[in-house]
Structures are given as C-alpha cells and as structure tokens.
Amino acid sequence: MKLSTKGRYGVKAMFEVALRYGEEPVSIKTISERQNISEYYLEQLFAPLRKAGLINSIRGAQGGYVLSKPPGEITVADILNVLEGPIEISECIDDEVTCARTGYCATRLLWIKIRDSVNQVIESITLQDMIDDYNEIKNNLKKGE
Amino acid sequence: MKLSTKGRYGVKAMFEVALRYGEEPVSIKTISERQNISEYYLEQLFAPLRKAGLINSIRGAQGGYVLSKPPGEITVADILNVLEGPIEISECIDDEVTCARTGYCATRLLWIKIRDSVNQVIESITLQDMIDDYNEIKNNLKKGE
DNA sequence: GTAAATCCTACTAAATTACTCTGAAATGAG
DNA sequence: CTCATTTCAGAGTAATTTAGTAGGATTTAC
C-alpha cells in the first residue's frame, strides 16, 4: 500500500508554498529545484489544487502560488483528497452489491477500520504542524543532538 | 490509496479458511464460489501464503488448505505483508538518499505517522477477531436489529 | 483407475502511473 | 512596447502494475 507520486509530490509542494506563507508567491520552478521534481509534472498537480481552492495563483513574471488560507487551516487530508481522491481501502465499503452476495461481508469492517485510522491521522495534521516539526528538527540539529 | 485485489481477496480467502479451522480442509473451488473470485487467481494468492507458512496444503482429492496456526495467531498484517509487501506510504521512509538532498525531509515524519497508524490497526486484528465480528453481525441480524 | 485437488510457470490485456511536450495567455520589469 | 517569466490547458506516451487466463504436471482419496 503506497501513495502515488501525485500525493507525495503534492504534499511536498504544498509544504514549500506553506513555508513562504505571507511572503512572495512561490513559483513552480522554485519548488521543482528545491524538491527535485519535474516542472511539467508539478504543473499538473497545481491545477487541481487551485481548482479545489487550496492555493491561489498569480500569473505573469514574478508570479507563482500562495496558500489561500493559513497553513494551520489546511490539512494533509485536504491535499490528498484532491490529488488521490478519498481514501478507500476497498470499494467494498461503499458498494453494497458485491458484498450482498455472500450474505454479510466479513472484511467490510476491517477496511473501515483501516480507512478511519488513516483519515484520523491525515485530518489531524496541518501544514502548520509540518512546519513546526520541520523547525524543531532544524533546531535540534543546530544544537548538535 | 487503495489495497490491490491481492490483498483484498487474500484476506477474504484466509477468512474463509479460518471459518473452518479444525474441520476439513477448504478447497480453492469452495472459496472461489463463496467469494466470487477466479479460481486461477486464487491459486496464485495461496502459493505465497503457503510459502510464508500461514497455511498448509493437503493435495489430492478432498484436499485443500488449512490454517497452520489458530485464527487468533494470524493477523491481517501477516496476510498483507505476504501479498502486498510491507506498508510503505513512501519509499522516502527507508531511502535516505533522495531526502538528504534537500537537507531535512519535511514529509518523512508524516509518512511514518500514517504507516504506523495503519500497521497498528492491521497488526492488532486477527482472523479470530474477524470471525467474532462476523458472528456478532449474524446474531444481531437474527434478533432483527 | 479416476476424479478432485494442489502446484508451477508462463502469458496477456487493460489500466494506471509518471511523466513529457506544445502552445497559448497573462503580467511585471525595463 | 517588448520581452522574459510565469501560469494555464490539454494532448501524447513509455513503463509499470494489476488482474486475470491458461496449460499441464503432480498428488491422493475413493
């Protein structure tokens, strides 16, 4: 079970934008260089993020992207929902038809538990939390720990 | 984020075998009919499960598969590890190289939290738990709830 | 002996992933 | 005004993965 690059790159990219919240817009080129991701590919990820209202774009020279809300109000779940769709460990959770055949679906409850567990984590972590973690790691490294 | 059919079918199939623990072996044909999964495909799933020591096979007529241990000693994680490999939300967790480039990997901690959360769920649920849940659902239905 | 079953290996069609590319449109700086 | 910079939109594509099919060999209860 793995996230696709869409989700992984998307979160990394949003993190870069979040780091500069309140400052100048961040261009795809900048993110591409900092995170070592293809510009073309990043473009494709930002389109749906913008349409979903998580970021605003500023076109033209010196343009780029800015968060539409403070980093504390954007969760990892918000990002992953846009880029990967909602977490569904198995379509069996929604689709009653296939399960109905065998009477009671034995595994349905299991998939729900896994899904809820993932959702709880990603809904509780905001971009601000990631920034805080990041700063803490940096500080600890400075102190030589 | 979704499980492949390997994982989903595999857990369903193992559940069917677990339901008959202590009784006769369960054939692939039986599981195929009960869970509506291709026999050929099921065969492919049972090979690694057997090699991993989760089930024993009994060849020949009236043969089939039996759990190698009581249902309470086989977790969902055991099954998924064999069929899907270990949960790794991002290879970034193990592979230090790519992360090292950008200094401190900002998302690494996030992937670890998600992975640990999933692992905690699937390691804590055994086939016996699933059987218990299943019986409870059946009982509740009988009582007309 | 025969039917029922596992075992083993190879093959393949379809879908998904992970990009790549081209060109248009907007905009700030000089 | 012009030009470099940047987003925007959509098409194309190679590689990988998924999900299943298939064929034949081997084992064993009856």
Coordinates of C-alpha atoms (C1' of nucleotides) in Angstrom, one line a residue:
Chain A
M1 CA 0.0 0.0 0.0
K2 CA 1.6 3.1 -1.2
L3 CA 0.8 6.7 -2.1
S4 CA 1.3 7.6 -5.7
T5 CA 3.8 10.4 -6.6
K6 CA 0.8 12.7 -7.1
G7 CA 0.1 12.6 -3.4
R8 CA 3.7 12.6 -2.3
Y9 CA 4.9 15.4 -4.5
G10 CA 1.7 17.3 -3.9
V11 CA 2.2 17.4 -0.1
K12 CA 5.9 18.3 -0.5
A13 CA 5.0 21.1 -2.9
M14 CA 2.3 22.4 -0.7
F15 CA 4.8 22.4 2.2
E16 CA 7.1 24.6 0.2
V17 CA 4.3 27.0 -0.5
A18 CA 3.3 27.0 3.1
L19 CA 6.9 27.8 4.2
R20 CA 6.6 31.1 2.5
Y21 CA 3.1 32.0 3.6
G22 CA 2.7 35.8 3.9
E23 CA 5.7 36.4 1.7
E24 CA 6.1 36.4 -2.1
P25 CA 4.4 33.8 -4.2
V26 CA 6.4 30.6 -4.9
S27 CA 6.9 29.6 -8.5
I28 CA 6.8 26.0 -9.8
K29 CA 10.4 26.4 -10.9
T30 CA 11.5 27.1 -7.3
I31 CA 9.7 24.1 -6.0
S32 CA 11.0 22.0 -8.8
E33 CA 14.5 22.9 -7.9
R34 CA 14.1 22.5 -4.1
Q35 CA 12.3 19.2 -4.2
N36 CA 13.8 17.8 -7.4
I37 CA 10.5 17.2 -9.2
S38 CA 9.8 17.8 -12.9
E39 CA 8.3 21.2 -13.6
Y40 CA 5.8 19.8 -16.1
Y41 CA 4.6 17.3 -13.6
L42 CA 4.2 19.8 -10.8
E43 CA 2.1 22.0 -13.1
Q44 CA -0.3 19.2 -13.4
L45 CA -0.6 18.8 -9.7
F46 CA -1.2 22.5 -9.0
A47 CA -4.1 22.8 -11.4
P48 CA -6.5 20.6 -9.3
L49 CA -5.1 22.1 -6.1
R50 CA -6.0 25.6 -7.4
K51 CA -9.4 24.5 -8.6
A52 CA -10.1 23.0 -5.2
G53 CA -9.3 26.4 -3.6
L54 CA -6.3 25.4 -1.6
I55 CA -4.0 27.8 -3.4
N56 CA -4.3 30.9 -5.4
S57 CA -2.2 31.6 -8.5
I58 CA -0.6 34.8 -9.6
R59 CA 0.2 34.8 -13.3
G60 CA 3.0 36.5 -15.1
A61 CA 6.5 37.4 -14.3
Q62 CA 7.4 37.1 -10.6
G63 CA 4.2 35.2 -10.2
G64 CA 3.6 31.9 -8.6
Y65 CA 1.3 30.3 -6.0
V66 CA 0.2 31.3 -2.5
L67 CA -1.9 29.4 0.1
S68 CA -5.5 30.5 0.1
K69 CA -5.6 30.0 3.8
P70 CA -3.2 30.0 6.8
P71 CA -1.1 26.8 7.0
G72 CA -2.9 25.8 10.1
E73 CA -6.2 25.6 8.2
I74 CA -5.0 23.2 5.5
T75 CA -4.7 19.6 6.4
V76 CA -2.8 16.8 4.7
A77 CA -6.2 15.2 4.1
D78 CA -7.3 18.3 2.1
I79 CA -4.3 17.8 -0.2
L80 CA -4.6 14.1 -0.6
N81 CA -8.3 14.2 -1.2
V82 CA -7.7 16.5 -4.2
L83 CA -4.8 14.6 -5.7
E84 CA -5.6 10.9 -4.8
G85 CA -9.3 11.0 -4.1
P86 CA -10.7 9.9 -0.8
I87 CA -9.1 7.0 0.9
E88 CA -10.9 3.9 0.1
I89 CA -9.0 0.8 1.1
S90 CA -11.6 -1.2 -0.7
E91 CA -14.6 -0.1 -2.8
C92 CA -16.5 -2.7 -0.9
I93 CA -17.0 0.0 1.7
D94 CA -19.4 1.9 -0.5
D95 CA -20.5 -0.7 -2.9
E96 CA -23.1 -2.9 -1.2
V97 CA -23.8 -5.1 -4.3
T98 CA -20.8 -7.4 -4.3
C99 CA -20.8 -7.9 -0.6
A100 CA -24.5 -8.7 -0.5
R101 CA -23.9 -11.8 -2.5
T102 CA -22.2 -13.6 0.3
G103 CA -24.6 -12.5 3.0
Y104 CA -22.6 -10.4 5.4
C105 CA -19.3 -9.0 4.2
A106 CA -16.8 -10.2 6.7
T107 CA -14.0 -7.9 5.7
R108 CA -16.0 -4.7 5.3
L109 CA -15.5 -3.7 8.9
L110 CA -11.8 -4.3 8.6
W111 CA -11.4 -1.9 5.6
I112 CA -13.4 0.7 7.5
K113 CA -11.1 0.5 10.5
I114 CA -8.0 0.9 8.3
R115 CA -9.6 3.8 6.4
D116 CA -10.7 5.6 9.6
S117 CA -7.3 5.2 11.1
V118 CA -5.6 6.8 8.1
N119 CA -8.2 9.5 7.9
Q120 CA -7.7 10.4 11.6
V121 CA -4.0 10.9 11.1
I122 CA -4.2 13.0 7.9
E123 CA -7.1 15.0 9.0
S124 CA -5.3 16.0 12.2
I125 CA -2.1 17.1 10.6
T126 CA -2.0 20.6 9.1
L127 CA 0.7 22.3 7.1
Q128 CA 1.5 24.4 10.2
D129 CA 2.2 21.2 12.1
M130 CA 4.6 20.1 9.4
I131 CA 6.3 23.5 9.6
D132 CA 6.6 23.2 13.3
D133 CA 8.1 19.7 13.1
Y134 CA 10.5 20.9 10.4
N135 CA 11.7 23.8 12.6
E136 CA 12.1 21.6 15.6
I137 CA 14.3 19.2 13.6
K138 CA 16.4 22.0 12.3
N139 CA 16.9 23.4 15.9
N140 CA 17.8 20.0 17.3
L141 CA 20.4 19.6 14.5
K142 CA 21.9 23.0 15.3
K143 CA 22.3 22.1 19.0
G144 CA 24.2 19.1 17.8
E145 CA 21.8 16.4 19.0
Chain B
M1 CA -4.9 5.0 -1.6
K2 CA -6.2 1.5 -2.1
L3 CA -5.4 -2.1 -1.5
S4 CA -4.9 -4.2 -4.6
T5 CA -7.2 -7.2 -5.2
K6 CA -4.3 -9.4 -4.0
G7 CA -4.6 -8.0 -0.5
R8 CA -8.4 -7.8 -0.5
Y9 CA -9.0 -11.3 -2.0
G10 CA -6.3 -12.7 0.2
V11 CA -7.8 -11.6 3.4
K12 CA -11.3 -12.7 2.3
A13 CA -9.8 -16.1 1.3
M14 CA -7.9 -16.5 4.6
F15 CA -11.1 -15.6 6.4
E16 CA -12.9 -18.5 4.7
V17 CA -10.2 -20.9 5.7
A18 CA -10.2 -19.6 9.2
L19 CA -14.0 -20.1 9.5
R20 CA -13.4 -23.9 9.1
Y21 CA -10.4 -24.1 11.4
G22 CA -10.3 -27.5 13.0
E23 CA -12.6 -29.0 10.4
E24 CA -11.9 -30.3 6.9
P25 CA -9.6 -28.5 4.5
V26 CA -11.1 -25.8 2.4
S27 CA -10.6 -26.0 -1.4
I28 CA -9.9 -23.1 -3.7
K29 CA -13.1 -24.1 -5.6
T30 CA -15.2 -23.6 -2.5
I31 CA -13.6 -20.2 -1.7
S32 CA -14.0 -19.2 -5.4
E33 CA -17.7 -19.9 -5.2
R34 CA -18.3 -18.3 -1.8
Q35 CA -16.4 -15.1 -2.5
N36 CA -16.9 -15.0 -6.3
I37 CA -13.2 -14.8 -7.1
S38 CA -11.5 -16.6 -10.1
E39 CA -10.0 -20.0 -9.2
Y40 CA -6.9 -19.3 -11.2
Y41 CA -6.3 -16.1 -9.5
L42 CA -6.9 -17.5 -6.0
E43 CA -4.3 -20.2 -6.8
Q44 CA -1.7 -17.5 -7.3
L45 CA -2.5 -15.9 -3.9
F46 CA -2.3 -19.2 -2.0
A47 CA 1.2 -20.1 -3.2
P48 CA 2.9 -17.2 -1.4
L49 CA 0.7 -17.6 1.7
R50 CA 1.7 -21.3 1.9
K51 CA 5.4 -20.5 1.4
A52 CA 5.1 -17.9 4.2
G53 CA 3.8 -20.6 6.4
L54 CA 0.4 -19.1 7.1
I55 CA -1.4 -22.1 5.6
N56 CA -0.7 -25.8 5.0
S57 CA -1.9 -27.5 1.8
I58 CA -3.4 -31.0 1.5
R59 CA -3.0 -32.3 -2.0
G60 CA -5.2 -34.7 -3.9
A61 CA -9.0 -35.3 -3.9
Q62 CA -10.8 -33.9 -0.8
G63 CA -7.7 -31.8 -0.3
G64 CA -7.5 -28.1 0.2
Y65 CA -6.0 -25.6 2.7
V66 CA -5.9 -25.3 6.5
L67 CA -4.5 -22.6 8.7
S68 CA -1.1 -23.5 10.1
K69 CA -2.0 -21.8 13.4
P70 CA -5.1 -20.9 15.3
P71 CA -7.0 -17.9 13.8
G72 CA -6.1 -15.9 16.9
E73 CA -2.4 -16.1 16.0
I74 CA -2.7 -14.8 12.4
T75 CA -3.1 -11.1 12.0
V76 CA -4.3 -9.2 9.0
A77 CA -0.8 -7.7 8.8
D78 CA 0.7 -11.2 8.4
I79 CA -1.5 -11.7 5.3
L80 CA -1.0 -8.3 3.8
N81 CA 2.8 -8.4 4.3
V82 CA 2.9 -11.6 2.2
L83 CA 0.6 -10.4 -0.6
E84 CA 1.3 -6.7 -0.8
G85 CA 4.7 -6.4 0.9
P86 CA 5.2 -4.1 3.9
I87 CA 3.2 -0.9 4.1
E88 CA 5.4 1.9 2.9
I89 CA 3.4 5.0 2.2
S90 CA 6.6 6.4 0.6
E91 CA 9.9 4.8 -0.1
C92 CA 11.3 8.0 1.4
I93 CA 11.0 6.4 4.8
D94 CA 13.7 3.9 4.1
D95 CA 15.7 5.6 1.3
E96 CA 17.8 8.3 2.8
V97 CA 19.4 9.4 -0.4
T98 CA 16.7 11.4 -2.1
C99 CA 15.7 13.1 1.2
A100 CA 19.2 14.0 2.0
R101 CA 19.4 16.3 -1.0
T102 CA 17.0 18.9 0.4
G103 CA 18.5 18.8 3.9
Y104 CA 15.8 17.6 6.2
C105 CA 12.9 15.8 4.7
A106 CA 9.8 17.6 5.7
T107 CA 7.4 14.9 4.8
R108 CA 9.2 11.9 6.2
L109 CA 7.7 12.2 9.6
L110 CA 4.2 12.4 8.1
W111 CA 4.6 9.2 6.1
I112 CA 5.9 7.4 9.2
K113 CA 2.9 8.5 11.2
I114 CA 0.5 7.2 8.5
R115 CA 2.4 4.0 8.1
D116 CA 2.5 3.4 11.9
S117 CA -1.2 4.1 12.2
V118 CA -2.1 1.5 9.5
N119 CA 0.3 -1.0 11.0
Q120 CA -1.2 -0.6 14.4
V121 CA -4.6 -1.5 13.1
I122 CA -3.7 -4.4 11.0
E123 CA -1.3 -5.9 13.5
S124 CA -3.9 -5.8 16.2
I125 CA -6.7 -7.5 14.2
T126 CA -6.5 -11.3 14.0
L127 CA -8.6 -13.7 11.9
Q128 CA -10.3 -14.7 15.2
D129 CA -11.3 -11.1 15.7
M130 CA -12.9 -11.1 12.3
I131 CA -14.7 -14.3 13.0
D132 CA -16.1 -12.8 16.2
D133 CA -17.2 -9.7 14.5
Y134 CA -18.9 -11.8 11.8
N135 CA -20.7 -13.9 14.3
E136 CA -21.9 -10.8 16.2
I137 CA -23.3 -9.3 13.0
K138 CA -25.1 -12.5 12.2
N139 CA -26.6 -12.7 15.7
N140 CA -27.7 -9.1 15.6
L141 CA -29.4 -9.7 12.3
K142 CA -31.2 -12.7 13.7
K143 CA -32.6 -10.6 16.6
G144 CA -34.0 -8.2 14.0
E145 CA -31.8 -5.2 14.8
Chain C
dG1 C1' -8.2 -46.1 -12.3
dT2 C1' -10.3 -41.8 -12.0
dA3 C1' -11.9 -37.6 -10.3
dA4 C1' -10.6 -33.9 -7.5
dA5 C1' -7.4 -31.2 -5.9
dT6 C1' -2.8 -28.6 -5.5
dC7 C1' 1.5 -27.0 -7.8
dC8 C1' 4.2 -24.4 -11.2
dT9 C1' 5.2 -21.4 -14.8
dA10 C1' 4.2 -18.6 -18.4
dC11 C1' 1.4 -15.4 -20.8
dT12 C1' -1.5 -11.2 -21.8
dA13 C1' -5.0 -7.4 -21.9
dA14 C1' -6.2 -3.4 -19.6
dA15 C1' -5.5 0.1 -16.6
dT16 C1' -2.6 3.2 -14.1
dT17 C1' 1.4 5.9 -13.3
dA18 C1' 4.6 9.1 -14.1
dC19 C1' 5.9 11.9 -16.8
dT20 C1' 6.8 14.9 -21.4
dC21 C1' 5.6 18.2 -24.7
dT22 C1' 3.5 22.1 -27.2
dG23 C1' 1.5 26.3 -27.4
dA24 C1' -1.5 29.9 -25.5
dA25 C1' -2.4 33.7 -22.3
dA26 C1' -1.2 36.9 -18.6
dT27 C1' 1.8 40.2 -16.4
dG28 C1' 5.6 42.7 -14.3
dA29 C1' 10.0 45.0 -15.4
dG30 C1' 12.8 47.7 -18.2
Chain D
dC1 C1' 6.1 48.4 -26.2
dT2 C1' 8.6 44.5 -25.7
dC3 C1' 10.4 40.6 -23.6
dA4 C1' 11.3 37.4 -20.1
dT5 C1' 8.7 35.0 -16.8
dT6 C1' 5.2 32.6 -15.3
dT7 C1' 0.6 30.2 -15.2
dC8 C1' -3.0 27.5 -18.0
dA9 C1' -4.9 23.9 -20.8
dG10 C1' -4.7 19.7 -23.0
dA11 C1' -2.6 16.1 -25.7
dG12 C1' 0.6 12.2 -26.0
dT13 C1' 3.4 8.3 -24.4
dA14 C1' 6.6 4.9 -22.3
dA15 C1' 6.9 2.0 -18.5
dT16 C1' 5.0 -0.4 -14.9
dT17 C1' 1.5 -2.7 -12.4
dT18 C1' -2.7 -5.1 -12.0
dA19 C1' -5.8 -8.6 -12.6
dG20 C1' -6.6 -12.3 -14.6
dT21 C1' -6.0 -16.6 -18.0
dA22 C1' -4.2 -20.8 -19.4
dG23 C1' -1.8 -25.4 -19.6
dG24 C1' 0.0 -29.1 -17.9
dA25 C1' 2.2 -31.8 -14.1
dT26 C1' 1.7 -34.0 -9.6
dT27 C1' -0.7 -35.9 -5.7
dT28 C1' -4.2 -38.6 -3.3
dA29 C1' -8.9 -40.2 -1.6
dC30 C1' -12.2 -43.2 -3.1

